[in-house]
Amino acid sequence: MTKQTPSLSFEVFPPNPEVGNAKLLRALENMQELAPHFISVTASNNKYNIKETTVALANHIQNELSIPTIAHLPAIYLSKEKVADTLHELDQVGVHRILALRGDIIPGIEPLKDFRYATDLIEFIKTEAPHFDVIGACYPEGHPDSPNQISDIQNLKKKVDAGCSSLVTQLFFDNERFYDFQDKCILAGIDVPIHAGVMPILNRNQALRLLKTCENVHIPRKFKAILDKYEHDPESLRAAGLAYAVDQIVDLVTQDVAGVHLYTMNNEDVAYHVHHATKALFEHQPKLEVI
Ligand code: FAD
């Protein structure tokens, strides 16, 4: 029996209009040389300009750079009409892969009723535009809204049954938690490929933001030591953050992960560094086992 070669893919986000697209377009040209399996483009769930941001960027990546592209679509604040329009816009530019999301509920802003959960969006896409490939998000350490991991995995099973062909995880720093989650998914009958989301930590602000927003993500002692020791030494923090991510990826690939989805933060140096440090592992051809 042979195991599939894992994929390395990247995530980028549409920059703020004040920042502009120029820097990201240059970064993407450099990322193109690394031949990622696909690039996914995030979408904001509190701005309604998805056509000018996510769709436009996905169009560029897919059609100008010839890299398979996934468009994120958080729908909690969208109506069915708006989602149908967005599907049409994606159809027109030939982007037929969607990461279907609920999106975060913003305190003080009442969600619309059309898509309460990602599952509702997946069912809608599969009915309105069945030729789209739909991917779902998952949380190795449980989604913060879930009372426990078991109910979260039961909900994940509903999401996969609604039509997800694969899953991408939230970032995590403890691979053991990911493996435990994978095992539980198998027991729950979730059999689609799970791509592991890895985010290299490059600076103190990013680390502080993460610690605040990802309260459910376990920080292993080894990782906390890096944050503590190099808090005021940006160069060392960056070097150690990248090395930690590479170490995580080496372990994931060695243990036959389906794919690694790298949160690049639009930074081509991150993509370049990780790609070159792990390239051989992603190209490794398993030997045929003679039974
Ligand atoms: P859901 O799958 O709907 O789950 C949300 C909660 O509801 C969970 O607790 C779940 O257990 C529960 N639940 C699900 N289905 C049911 C059901 N049928 N009955 C009862 N409970 C249920 N956000 C953005 O705004 N833009 C992005 O581009 C973006 N990209 C992301 C990419 C990845 C890989 C990940 C992991 C997250 C991303 N997010 C993004 C964040 C995401 O939108 C939030 O985490 C959001 O809070 C949950 O979205 P979801 O699609 O996972 O929700």
CSV table of N, CA and C in Angstrom, one decimal, residues 32-191:
chain,number,residue,atom,x,y,z
A,32,GLN,N,4.6,32.0,-6.4
A,32,GLN,CA,4.3,31.2,-7.6
A,32,GLN,C,5.5,30.2,-7.9
A,33,GLU,N,6.7,30.7,-7.7
A,33,GLU,CA,7.9,29.9,-8.0
A,33,GLU,C,7.9,28.6,-7.1
A,34,LEU,N,7.3,28.7,-5.9
A,34,LEU,CA,7.3,27.6,-5.0
A,34,LEU,C,6.3,26.5,-5.3
A,35,ALA,N,5.5,26.8,-6.3
A,35,ALA,CA,4.5,25.8,-6.8
A,35,ALA,C,3.6,25.2,-5.7
A,36,PRO,N,2.9,26.1,-4.9
A,36,PRO,CA,2.0,25.6,-3.9
A,36,PRO,C,0.9,24.7,-4.5
A,37,HIS,N,0.4,23.8,-3.8
A,37,HIS,CA,-0.7,22.9,-4.2
A,37,HIS,C,-1.9,23.8,-4.5
A,38,PHE,N,-2.2,24.7,-3.6
A,38,PHE,CA,-3.2,25.7,-3.9
A,38,PHE,C,-3.0,26.9,-2.9
A,39,ILE,N,-3.6,28.1,-3.3
A,39,ILE,CA,-3.6,29.2,-2.3
A,39,ILE,C,-5.0,29.5,-2.0
A,40,SER,N,-5.2,29.8,-0.7
A,40,SER,CA,-6.6,30.2,-0.3
A,40,SER,C,-6.6,31.6,0.1
A,41,VAL,N,-7.7,32.3,-0.2
A,41,VAL,CA,-7.8,33.7,0.0
A,41,VAL,C,-8.9,34.0,1.0
A,42,THR,N,-8.6,34.6,2.1
A,42,THR,CA,-9.6,34.8,3.2
A,42,THR,C,-10.6,35.9,2.8
A,43,ALA,N,-11.7,36.0,3.5
A,43,ALA,CA,-12.7,37.0,3.3
A,43,ALA,C,-13.1,37.6,4.6
A,44,SER,N,-13.4,38.9,4.6
A,44,SER,CA,-13.9,39.5,5.9
A,44,SER,C,-15.4,39.2,6.1
A,45,ASN,N,-15.8,39.0,7.3
A,45,ASN,CA,-17.3,38.8,7.5
A,45,ASN,C,-18.0,40.0,8.0
A,46,ASN,N,-17.2,41.2,8.1
A,46,ASN,CA,-17.9,42.4,8.5
A,46,ASN,C,-17.8,43.5,7.4
A,47,LYS,N,-17.3,43.1,6.3
A,47,LYS,CA,-17.3,44.1,5.1
A,47,LYS,C,-18.0,43.4,4.0
A,48,TYR,N,-18.6,44.1,3.2
A,48,TYR,CA,-19.5,43.4,2.2
A,48,TYR,C,-19.0,43.6,0.7
A,49,ASN,N,-17.6,43.8,0.6
A,49,ASN,CA,-17.0,44.0,-0.7
A,49,ASN,C,-16.3,42.8,-1.2
A,50,ILE,N,-16.8,41.7,-1.0
A,50,ILE,CA,-16.1,40.4,-1.3
A,50,ILE,C,-15.7,40.3,-2.8
A,51,LYS,N,-16.6,41.0,-3.7
A,51,LYS,CA,-16.3,40.9,-5.1
A,51,LYS,C,-15.0,41.7,-5.4
A,52,GLU,N,-14.8,42.8,-4.7
A,52,GLU,CA,-13.6,43.7,-5.0
A,52,GLU,C,-12.4,43.1,-4.3
A,53,THR,N,-12.6,42.3,-3.3
A,53,THR,CA,-11.4,41.9,-2.5
A,53,THR,C,-11.1,40.4,-2.7
A,54,THR,N,-11.9,39.5,-2.1
A,54,THR,CA,-11.6,38.1,-2.2
A,54,THR,C,-11.7,37.5,-3.6
A,55,VAL,N,-12.8,37.9,-4.3
A,55,VAL,CA,-13.0,37.3,-5.7
A,55,VAL,C,-12.0,37.9,-6.6
A,56,ALA,N,-11.7,39.2,-6.5
A,56,ALA,CA,-10.7,39.8,-7.4
A,56,ALA,C,-9.3,39.1,-7.2
A,57,LEU,N,-8.9,38.9,-5.9
A,57,LEU,CA,-7.6,38.3,-5.6
A,57,LEU,C,-7.6,36.9,-6.1
A,58,ALA,N,-8.6,36.1,-5.8
A,58,ALA,CA,-8.7,34.7,-6.2
A,58,ALA,C,-8.6,34.6,-7.8
A,59,ASN,N,-9.3,35.5,-8.4
A,59,ASN,CA,-9.2,35.6,-9.9
A,59,ASN,C,-7.8,35.8,-10.4
A,60,HIS,N,-7.1,36.7,-9.7
A,60,HIS,CA,-5.7,37.0,-10.1
A,60,HIS,C,-4.8,35.7,-9.9
A,61,ILE,N,-4.9,35.1,-8.8
A,61,ILE,CA,-4.1,33.9,-8.4
A,61,ILE,C,-4.4,32.8,-9.4
A,62,GLN,N,-5.7,32.5,-9.6
A,62,GLN,CA,-6.0,31.4,-10.4
A,62,GLN,C,-5.7,31.6,-11.9
A,63,ASN,N,-6.0,32.8,-12.4
A,63,ASN,CA,-6.0,33.0,-13.9
A,63,ASN,C,-4.7,33.7,-14.3
A,64,GLU,N,-4.1,34.6,-13.5
A,64,GLU,CA,-2.8,35.2,-13.9
A,64,GLU,C,-1.6,34.4,-13.5
A,65,LEU,N,-1.7,33.7,-12.3
A,65,LEU,CA,-0.6,33.0,-11.8
A,65,LEU,C,-0.7,31.5,-12.0
A,66,SER,N,-1.9,31.1,-12.5
A,66,SER,CA,-2.2,29.6,-12.7
A,66,SER,C,-2.0,28.7,-11.5
A,67,ILE,N,-2.4,29.3,-10.4
A,67,ILE,CA,-2.3,28.5,-9.1
A,67,ILE,C,-3.7,28.1,-8.7
A,68,PRO,N,-4.1,26.9,-8.5
A,68,PRO,CA,-5.4,26.5,-8.0
A,68,PRO,C,-5.8,27.4,-6.8
A,69,THR,N,-7.0,27.9,-6.7
A,69,THR,CA,-7.3,28.9,-5.7
A,69,THR,C,-8.6,28.5,-5.0
A,70,ILE,N,-8.6,28.7,-3.7
A,70,ILE,CA,-9.8,28.5,-2.9
A,70,ILE,C,-10.2,29.9,-2.3
A,71,ALA,N,-11.5,30.2,-2.5
A,71,ALA,CA,-12.0,31.5,-2.0
A,71,ALA,C,-12.7,31.2,-0.6
A,72,HIS,N,-12.4,31.9,0.4
A,72,HIS,CA,-13.1,31.7,1.7
A,72,HIS,C,-14.4,32.5,1.6
A,73,LEU,N,-15.5,31.9,2.3
A,73,LEU,CA,-16.8,32.6,2.2
A,73,LEU,C,-17.5,32.5,3.6
A,74,PRO,N,-17.3,33.5,4.5
A,74,PRO,CA,-18.0,33.5,5.7
A,74,PRO,C,-19.4,34.1,5.5
A,75,ALA,N,-20.5,33.4,6.0
A,75,ALA,CA,-21.8,33.7,5.5
A,75,ALA,C,-22.8,34.2,6.6
A,76,ILE,N,-22.3,34.3,7.8
A,76,ILE,CA,-23.3,34.6,8.9
A,76,ILE,C,-24.0,35.9,8.7
A,77,TYR,N,-23.3,36.9,8.0
A,77,TYR,CA,-23.9,38.2,7.8
A,77,TYR,C,-24.3,38.4,6.3
A,78,LEU,N,-24.5,37.3,5.6
A,78,LEU,CA,-24.9,37.4,4.2
A,78,LEU,C,-26.3,36.8,4.0
A,79,SER,N,-27.0,37.3,3.0
A,79,SER,CA,-28.3,36.8,2.7
A,79,SER,C,-28.1,35.7,1.6
A,80,LYS,N,-29.1,34.9,1.4
A,80,LYS,CA,-29.0,33.9,0.3
A,80,LYS,C,-28.7,34.6,-1.1
A,81,GLU,N,-29.3,35.7,-1.3
A,81,GLU,CA,-29.2,36.4,-2.6
A,81,GLU,C,-27.7,36.8,-2.7
A,82,LYS,N,-27.1,37.3,-1.6
A,82,LYS,CA,-25.7,37.8,-1.7
A,82,LYS,C,-24.8,36.6,-2.0
A,83,VAL,N,-25.0,35.5,-1.3
A,83,VAL,CA,-24.2,34.3,-1.5
A,83,VAL,C,-24.4,33.8,-3.0
A,84,ALA,N,-25.6,33.8,-3.5
A,84,ALA,CA,-25.9,33.4,-4.9
A,84,ALA,C,-25.1,34.3,-5.8
A,85,ASP,N,-25.1,35.6,-5.6
A,85,ASP,CA,-24.3,36.5,-6.4
A,85,ASP,C,-22.8,36.2,-6.4
A,86,THR,N,-22.3,35.9,-5.2
A,86,THR,CA,-20.9,35.6,-5.0
A,86,THR,C,-20.5,34.3,-5.8
A,87,LEU,N,-21.4,33.3,-5.7
A,87,LEU,CA,-21.2,32.1,-6.4
A,87,LEU,C,-21.1,32.4,-7.9
A,88,HIS,N,-22.0,33.2,-8.4
A,88,HIS,CA,-22.0,33.6,-9.8
A,88,HIS,C,-20.7,34.3,-10.2
A,89,GLU,N,-20.2,35.2,-9.3
A,89,GLU,CA,-19.0,36.0,-9.6
A,89,GLU,C,-17.8,35.0,-9.6
A,90,LEU,N,-17.8,34.1,-8.7
A,90,LEU,CA,-16.7,33.1,-8.7
A,90,LEU,C,-16.7,32.2,-9.9
A,91,ASP,N,-18.0,31.8,-10.3
A,91,ASP,CA,-18.2,31.0,-11.5
A,91,ASP,C,-17.6,31.7,-12.7
A,92,GLN,N,-17.9,33.0,-12.8
A,92,GLN,CA,-17.4,33.8,-14.0
A,92,GLN,C,-15.9,33.8,-14.1
A,93,VAL,N,-15.2,33.8,-13.0
A,93,VAL,CA,-13.7,33.9,-13.0
A,93,VAL,C,-13.1,32.5,-12.9
A,94,GLY,N,-14.0,31.5,-12.9
A,94,GLY,CA,-13.5,30.1,-12.9
A,94,GLY,C,-12.9,29.6,-11.6
A,95,VAL,N,-13.2,30.2,-10.5
A,95,VAL,CA,-12.8,29.7,-9.2
A,95,VAL,C,-13.9,28.9,-8.6
A,96,HIS,N,-13.7,27.6,-8.6
A,96,HIS,CA,-14.8,26.7,-8.2
A,96,HIS,C,-14.5,25.9,-6.9
A,97,ARG,N,-13.7,26.5,-6.0
A,97,ARG,CA,-13.4,25.9,-4.7
A,97,ARG,C,-13.7,26.9,-3.7
A,98,ILE,N,-14.5,26.5,-2.7
A,98,ILE,CA,-14.9,27.5,-1.6
A,98,ILE,C,-14.6,26.9,-0.3
A,99,LEU,N,-14.0,27.7,0.6
A,99,LEU,CA,-13.9,27.3,2.0
A,99,LEU,C,-15.2,27.9,2.7
A,100,ALA,N,-16.1,27.1,2.9
A,100,ALA,CA,-17.5,27.5,3.4
A,100,ALA,C,-17.4,27.7,4.9
A,101,LEU,N,-17.7,28.9,5.4
A,101,LEU,CA,-17.5,29.3,6.8
A,101,LEU,C,-18.8,29.9,7.3
A,102,ARG,N,-19.0,29.8,8.6
A,102,ARG,CA,-20.0,30.6,9.3
A,102,ARG,C,-19.5,32.0,9.5
A,103,GLY,N,-18.3,32.1,9.9
A,103,GLY,CA,-17.7,33.4,10.3
A,103,GLY,C,-17.9,33.7,11.8
A,104,ASP,N,-17.1,34.6,12.4
A,104,ASP,CA,-17.3,34.9,13.8
A,104,ASP,C,-18.5,35.8,14.0
A,105,ILE,N,-19.2,35.6,15.1
A,105,ILE,CA,-20.3,36.5,15.4
A,105,ILE,C,-19.7,37.7,16.1
A,106,ILE,N,-20.0,38.9,15.5
A,106,ILE,CA,-19.4,40.1,16.1
A,106,ILE,C,-20.3,40.7,17.2
A,107,PRO,N,-19.7,40.9,18.4
A,107,PRO,CA,-20.6,41.4,19.5
A,107,PRO,C,-21.3,42.7,19.1
A,108,GLY,N,-22.6,42.7,19.3
A,108,GLY,CA,-23.4,43.9,19.0
A,108,GLY,C,-24.0,43.9,17.6
A,109,ILE,N,-23.5,43.0,16.7
A,109,ILE,CA,-24.1,43.0,15.4
A,109,ILE,C,-24.9,41.7,15.2
A,110,GLU,N,-26.2,41.8,15.1
A,110,GLU,CA,-27.1,40.7,15.0
A,110,GLU,C,-26.9,39.9,13.6
A,111,PRO,N,-26.6,38.6,13.7
A,111,PRO,CA,-26.4,37.8,12.5
A,111,PRO,C,-27.7,37.8,11.6
A,112,LEU,N,-27.6,37.6,10.3
A,112,LEU,CA,-28.8,37.4,9.5
A,112,LEU,C,-29.2,35.9,9.8
A,113,LYS,N,-30.4,35.6,9.4
A,113,LYS,CA,-30.9,34.2,9.7
A,113,LYS,C,-30.6,33.2,8.6
A,114,ASP,N,-30.1,33.6,7.4
A,114,ASP,CA,-30.1,32.7,6.3
A,114,ASP,C,-29.1,31.5,6.5
A,115,PHE,N,-27.9,31.9,7.1
A,115,PHE,CA,-26.9,30.8,7.3
A,115,PHE,C,-26.4,30.8,8.8
A,116,ARG,N,-27.0,30.0,9.6
A,116,ARG,CA,-26.7,30.0,11.0
A,116,ARG,C,-25.4,29.3,11.3
A,117,TYR,N,-25.1,28.2,10.5
A,117,TYR,CA,-23.9,27.4,10.6
A,117,TYR,C,-23.3,27.2,9.2
A,118,ALA,N,-22.0,26.9,9.2
A,118,ALA,CA,-21.4,26.6,7.9
A,118,ALA,C,-22.1,25.5,7.2
A,119,THR,N,-22.7,24.5,7.9
A,119,THR,CA,-23.5,23.5,7.2
A,119,THR,C,-24.6,24.0,6.4
A,120,ASP,N,-25.3,25.1,6.8
A,120,ASP,CA,-26.3,25.7,6.0
A,120,ASP,C,-25.8,26.2,4.7
A,121,LEU,N,-24.6,26.8,4.8
A,121,LEU,CA,-24.0,27.4,3.6
A,121,LEU,C,-23.6,26.2,2.6
A,122,ILE,N,-23.0,25.2,3.2
A,122,ILE,CA,-22.6,24.0,2.3
A,122,ILE,C,-23.8,23.4,1.6
A,123,GLU,N,-24.9,23.3,2.4
A,123,GLU,CA,-26.1,22.7,1.7
A,123,GLU,C,-26.6,23.6,0.6
A,124,PHE,N,-26.5,24.9,0.9
A,124,PHE,CA,-27.0,25.9,-0.1
A,124,PHE,C,-26.1,25.8,-1.4
A,125,ILE,N,-24.8,25.8,-1.2
A,125,ILE,CA,-23.9,25.7,-2.4
A,125,ILE,C,-24.1,24.4,-3.1
A,126,LYS,N,-24.3,23.3,-2.4
A,126,LYS,CA,-24.4,22.0,-3.1
A,126,LYS,C,-25.8,22.0,-3.9
A,127,THR,N,-26.8,22.8,-3.4
A,127,THR,CA,-28.0,22.8,-4.2
A,127,THR,C,-28.0,23.8,-5.3
A,128,GLU,N,-27.4,25.0,-5.0
A,128,GLU,CA,-27.4,26.0,-6.1
A,128,GLU,C,-26.3,25.8,-7.1
A,129,ALA,N,-25.2,25.3,-6.7
A,129,ALA,CA,-24.0,25.2,-7.6
A,129,ALA,C,-23.2,24.0,-7.3
A,130,PRO,N,-23.8,22.8,-7.6
A,130,PRO,CA,-23.2,21.5,-7.2
A,130,PRO,C,-21.8,21.3,-7.8
A,131,HIS,N,-21.4,22.1,-8.8
A,131,HIS,CA,-20.1,21.9,-9.4
A,131,HIS,C,-19.0,22.5,-8.6
A,132,PHE,N,-19.3,23.2,-7.6
A,132,PHE,CA,-18.3,23.8,-6.7
A,132,PHE,C,-17.8,22.7,-5.7
A,133,ASP,N,-16.5,22.8,-5.5
A,133,ASP,CA,-15.8,21.9,-4.5
A,133,ASP,C,-15.9,22.7,-3.2
A,134,VAL,N,-16.4,22.0,-2.2
A,134,VAL,CA,-16.6,22.8,-0.9
A,134,VAL,C,-15.7,22.2,0.2
A,135,ILE,N,-15.0,23.1,0.8
A,135,ILE,CA,-14.0,22.7,1.9
A,135,ILE,C,-14.6,23.3,3.2
A,136,GLY,N,-14.3,22.6,4.3
A,136,GLY,CA,-14.7,23.2,5.6
A,136,GLY,C,-13.6,23.5,6.6
A,137,ALA,N,-13.9,24.3,7.6
A,137,ALA,CA,-12.9,24.6,8.6
A,137,ALA,C,-13.1,23.6,9.8
A,138,CYS,N,-12.0,23.3,10.5
A,138,CYS,CA,-12.2,22.5,11.7
A,138,CYS,C,-11.2,22.9,12.8
A,139,TYR,N,-11.4,22.5,14.0
A,139,TYR,CA,-10.7,23.0,15.2
A,139,TYR,C,-10.2,21.9,16.0
A,140,PRO,N,-8.9,21.5,15.9
A,140,PRO,CA,-8.3,20.4,16.6
A,140,PRO,C,-8.5,20.5,18.1
A,141,GLU,N,-8.6,21.7,18.7
A,141,GLU,CA,-8.8,21.8,20.1
A,141,GLU,C,-10.2,22.3,20.5
A,142,GLY,N,-11.1,22.1,19.5
A,142,GLY,CA,-12.5,22.5,19.7
A,142,GLY,C,-12.8,24.0,19.4
A,143,HIS,N,-14.0,24.2,18.8
A,143,HIS,CA,-14.3,25.6,18.5
A,143,HIS,C,-14.7,26.3,19.8
A,144,PRO,N,-14.3,27.6,20.0
A,144,PRO,CA,-14.6,28.2,21.3
A,144,PRO,C,-16.1,28.3,21.6
A,145,ASP,N,-17.0,28.3,20.6
A,145,ASP,CA,-18.4,28.3,20.9
A,145,ASP,C,-19.0,26.9,21.4
A,146,SER,N,-18.2,25.9,21.2
A,146,SER,CA,-18.7,24.5,21.6
A,146,SER,C,-18.5,24.2,23.0
A,147,PRO,N,-19.5,23.6,23.6
A,147,PRO,CA,-19.4,23.2,25.0
A,147,PRO,C,-18.3,22.2,25.3
A,148,ASN,N,-18.1,21.3,24.3
A,148,ASN,CA,-17.0,20.3,24.4
A,148,ASN,C,-16.6,19.8,23.0
A,149,GLN,N,-15.5,19.1,23.0
A,149,GLN,CA,-14.9,18.7,21.7
A,149,GLN,C,-15.8,17.6,21.1
A,150,ILE,N,-16.5,16.8,21.9
A,150,ILE,CA,-17.3,15.8,21.3
A,150,ILE,C,-18.5,16.4,20.5
A,151,SER,N,-19.2,17.4,21.0
A,151,SER,CA,-20.3,18.0,20.3
A,151,SER,C,-19.7,18.7,19.0
A,152,ASP,N,-18.5,19.3,19.2
A,152,ASP,CA,-17.9,20.0,18.0
A,152,ASP,C,-17.6,19.0,16.9
A,153,ILE,N,-17.1,17.8,17.3
A,153,ILE,CA,-16.8,16.8,16.2
A,153,ILE,C,-18.1,16.2,15.6
A,154,GLN,N,-19.1,16.1,16.5
A,154,GLN,CA,-20.4,15.7,15.9
A,154,GLN,C,-21.0,16.7,14.9
A,155,ASN,N,-20.8,18.0,15.2
A,155,ASN,CA,-21.2,19.0,14.3
A,155,ASN,C,-20.3,19.0,13.0
A,156,LEU,N,-19.1,18.7,13.2
A,156,LEU,CA,-18.1,18.6,12.1
A,156,LEU,C,-18.6,17.5,11.1
A,157,LYS,N,-19.0,16.4,11.7
A,157,LYS,CA,-19.5,15.3,10.9
A,157,LYS,C,-20.7,15.7,10.0
A,158,LYS,N,-21.6,16.5,10.6
A,158,LYS,CA,-22.7,17.0,9.8
A,158,LYS,C,-22.2,17.9,8.7
A,159,LYS,N,-21.2,18.6,9.0
A,159,LYS,CA,-20.6,19.5,7.9
A,159,LYS,C,-20.0,18.7,6.8
A,160,VAL,N,-19.3,17.7,7.1
A,160,VAL,CA,-18.7,16.8,6.1
A,160,VAL,C,-19.8,16.1,5.3
A,161,ASP,N,-20.8,15.6,6.0
A,161,ASP,CA,-21.9,14.9,5.3
A,161,ASP,C,-22.7,15.8,4.4
A,162,ALA,N,-22.7,17.1,4.7
A,162,ALA,CA,-23.4,18.1,3.9
A,162,ALA,C,-22.6,18.3,2.5
A,163,GLY,N,-21.4,17.9,2.5
A,163,GLY,CA,-20.7,17.9,1.2
A,163,GLY,C,-19.3,18.5,1.2
A,164,CYS,N,-18.5,18.4,2.3
A,164,CYS,CA,-17.1,18.9,2.3
A,164,CYS,C,-16.2,17.8,1.7
A,165,SER,N,-15.4,18.2,0.8
A,165,SER,CA,-14.4,17.2,0.2
A,165,SER,C,-13.1,17.1,1.1
A,166,SER,N,-12.9,18.2,1.8
A,166,SER,CA,-11.7,18.2,2.7
A,166,SER,C,-11.9,19.2,3.8
A,167,LEU,N,-11.0,19.2,4.8
A,167,LEU,CA,-11.0,20.2,5.9
A,167,LEU,C,-9.7,20.9,6.1
A,168,VAL,N,-9.7,22.1,6.6
A,168,VAL,CA,-8.5,22.8,6.9
A,168,VAL,C,-8.6,23.2,8.4
A,169,THR,N,-7.6,23.0,9.2
A,169,THR,CA,-7.7,23.2,10.6
A,169,THR,C,-7.3,24.7,11.0
A,170,GLN,N,-7.8,25.1,12.1
A,170,GLN,CA,-7.3,26.3,12.8
A,170,GLN,C,-5.8,26.0,13.1
A,171,LEU,N,-5.1,27.1,13.3
A,171,LEU,CA,-3.7,26.9,13.7
A,171,LEU,C,-3.6,26.2,15.0
A,172,PHE,N,-2.5,25.5,15.2
A,172,PHE,CA,-2.2,24.8,16.5
A,172,PHE,C,-0.7,24.7,16.7
A,173,PHE,N,-0.3,24.6,18.0
A,173,PHE,CA,1.1,24.6,18.2
A,173,PHE,C,1.6,23.3,18.8
A,174,ASP,N,0.6,22.4,19.1
A,174,ASP,CA,0.9,21.1,19.8
A,174,ASP,C,0.4,20.0,18.9
A,175,ASN,N,1.3,19.4,18.2
A,175,ASN,CA,0.9,18.4,17.2
A,175,ASN,C,0.2,17.2,17.8
A,176,GLU,N,0.5,16.9,19.1
A,176,GLU,CA,-0.2,15.8,19.7
A,176,GLU,C,-1.7,16.0,19.8
A,177,ARG,N,-2.1,17.3,20.0
A,177,ARG,CA,-3.5,17.6,20.0
A,177,ARG,C,-4.2,17.4,18.6
A,178,PHE,N,-3.4,17.7,17.6
A,178,PHE,CA,-3.9,17.4,16.2
A,178,PHE,C,-4.1,15.9,16.0
A,179,TYR,N,-3.1,15.1,16.4
A,179,TYR,CA,-3.2,13.7,16.1
A,179,TYR,C,-4.4,13.1,16.9
A,180,ASP,N,-4.6,13.6,18.1
A,180,ASP,CA,-5.7,13.1,18.9
A,180,ASP,C,-7.0,13.5,18.2
A,181,PHE,N,-7.1,14.7,17.7
A,181,PHE,CA,-8.3,15.1,17.0
A,181,PHE,C,-8.5,14.3,15.7
A,182,GLN,N,-7.4,14.0,15.0
A,182,GLN,CA,-7.5,13.1,13.8
A,182,GLN,C,-8.1,11.8,14.2
A,183,ASP,N,-7.6,11.2,15.2
A,183,ASP,CA,-8.1,9.9,15.7
A,183,ASP,C,-9.6,9.9,16.0
A,184,LYS,N,-10.0,11.0,16.7
A,184,LYS,CA,-11.4,11.2,17.1
A,184,LYS,C,-12.3,11.3,15.8
A,185,CYS,N,-11.8,12.1,14.8
A,185,CYS,CA,-12.5,12.2,13.6
A,185,CYS,C,-12.7,10.9,12.9
A,186,ILE,N,-11.7,10.0,12.9
A,186,ILE,CA,-11.9,8.7,12.3
A,186,ILE,C,-12.9,7.9,13.0
A,187,LEU,N,-12.9,8.0,14.3
A,187,LEU,CA,-13.9,7.3,15.1
A,187,LEU,C,-15.3,7.8,14.8
A,188,ALA,N,-15.4,9.1,14.5
A,188,ALA,CA,-16.7,9.7,14.2
A,188,ALA,C,-17.2,9.5,12.8
A,189,GLY,N,-16.3,8.8,12.0
A,189,GLY,CA,-16.7,8.5,10.6
A,189,GLY,C,-16.3,9.6,9.7
A,190,ILE,N,-15.5,10.6,10.1
A,190,ILE,CA,-15.0,11.7,9.2
A,190,ILE,C,-13.8,11.2,8.4
A,191,ASP,N,-14.0,11.0,7.1
A,191,ASP,CA,-12.9,10.3,6.4
A,191,ASP,C,-12.4,11.2,5.3
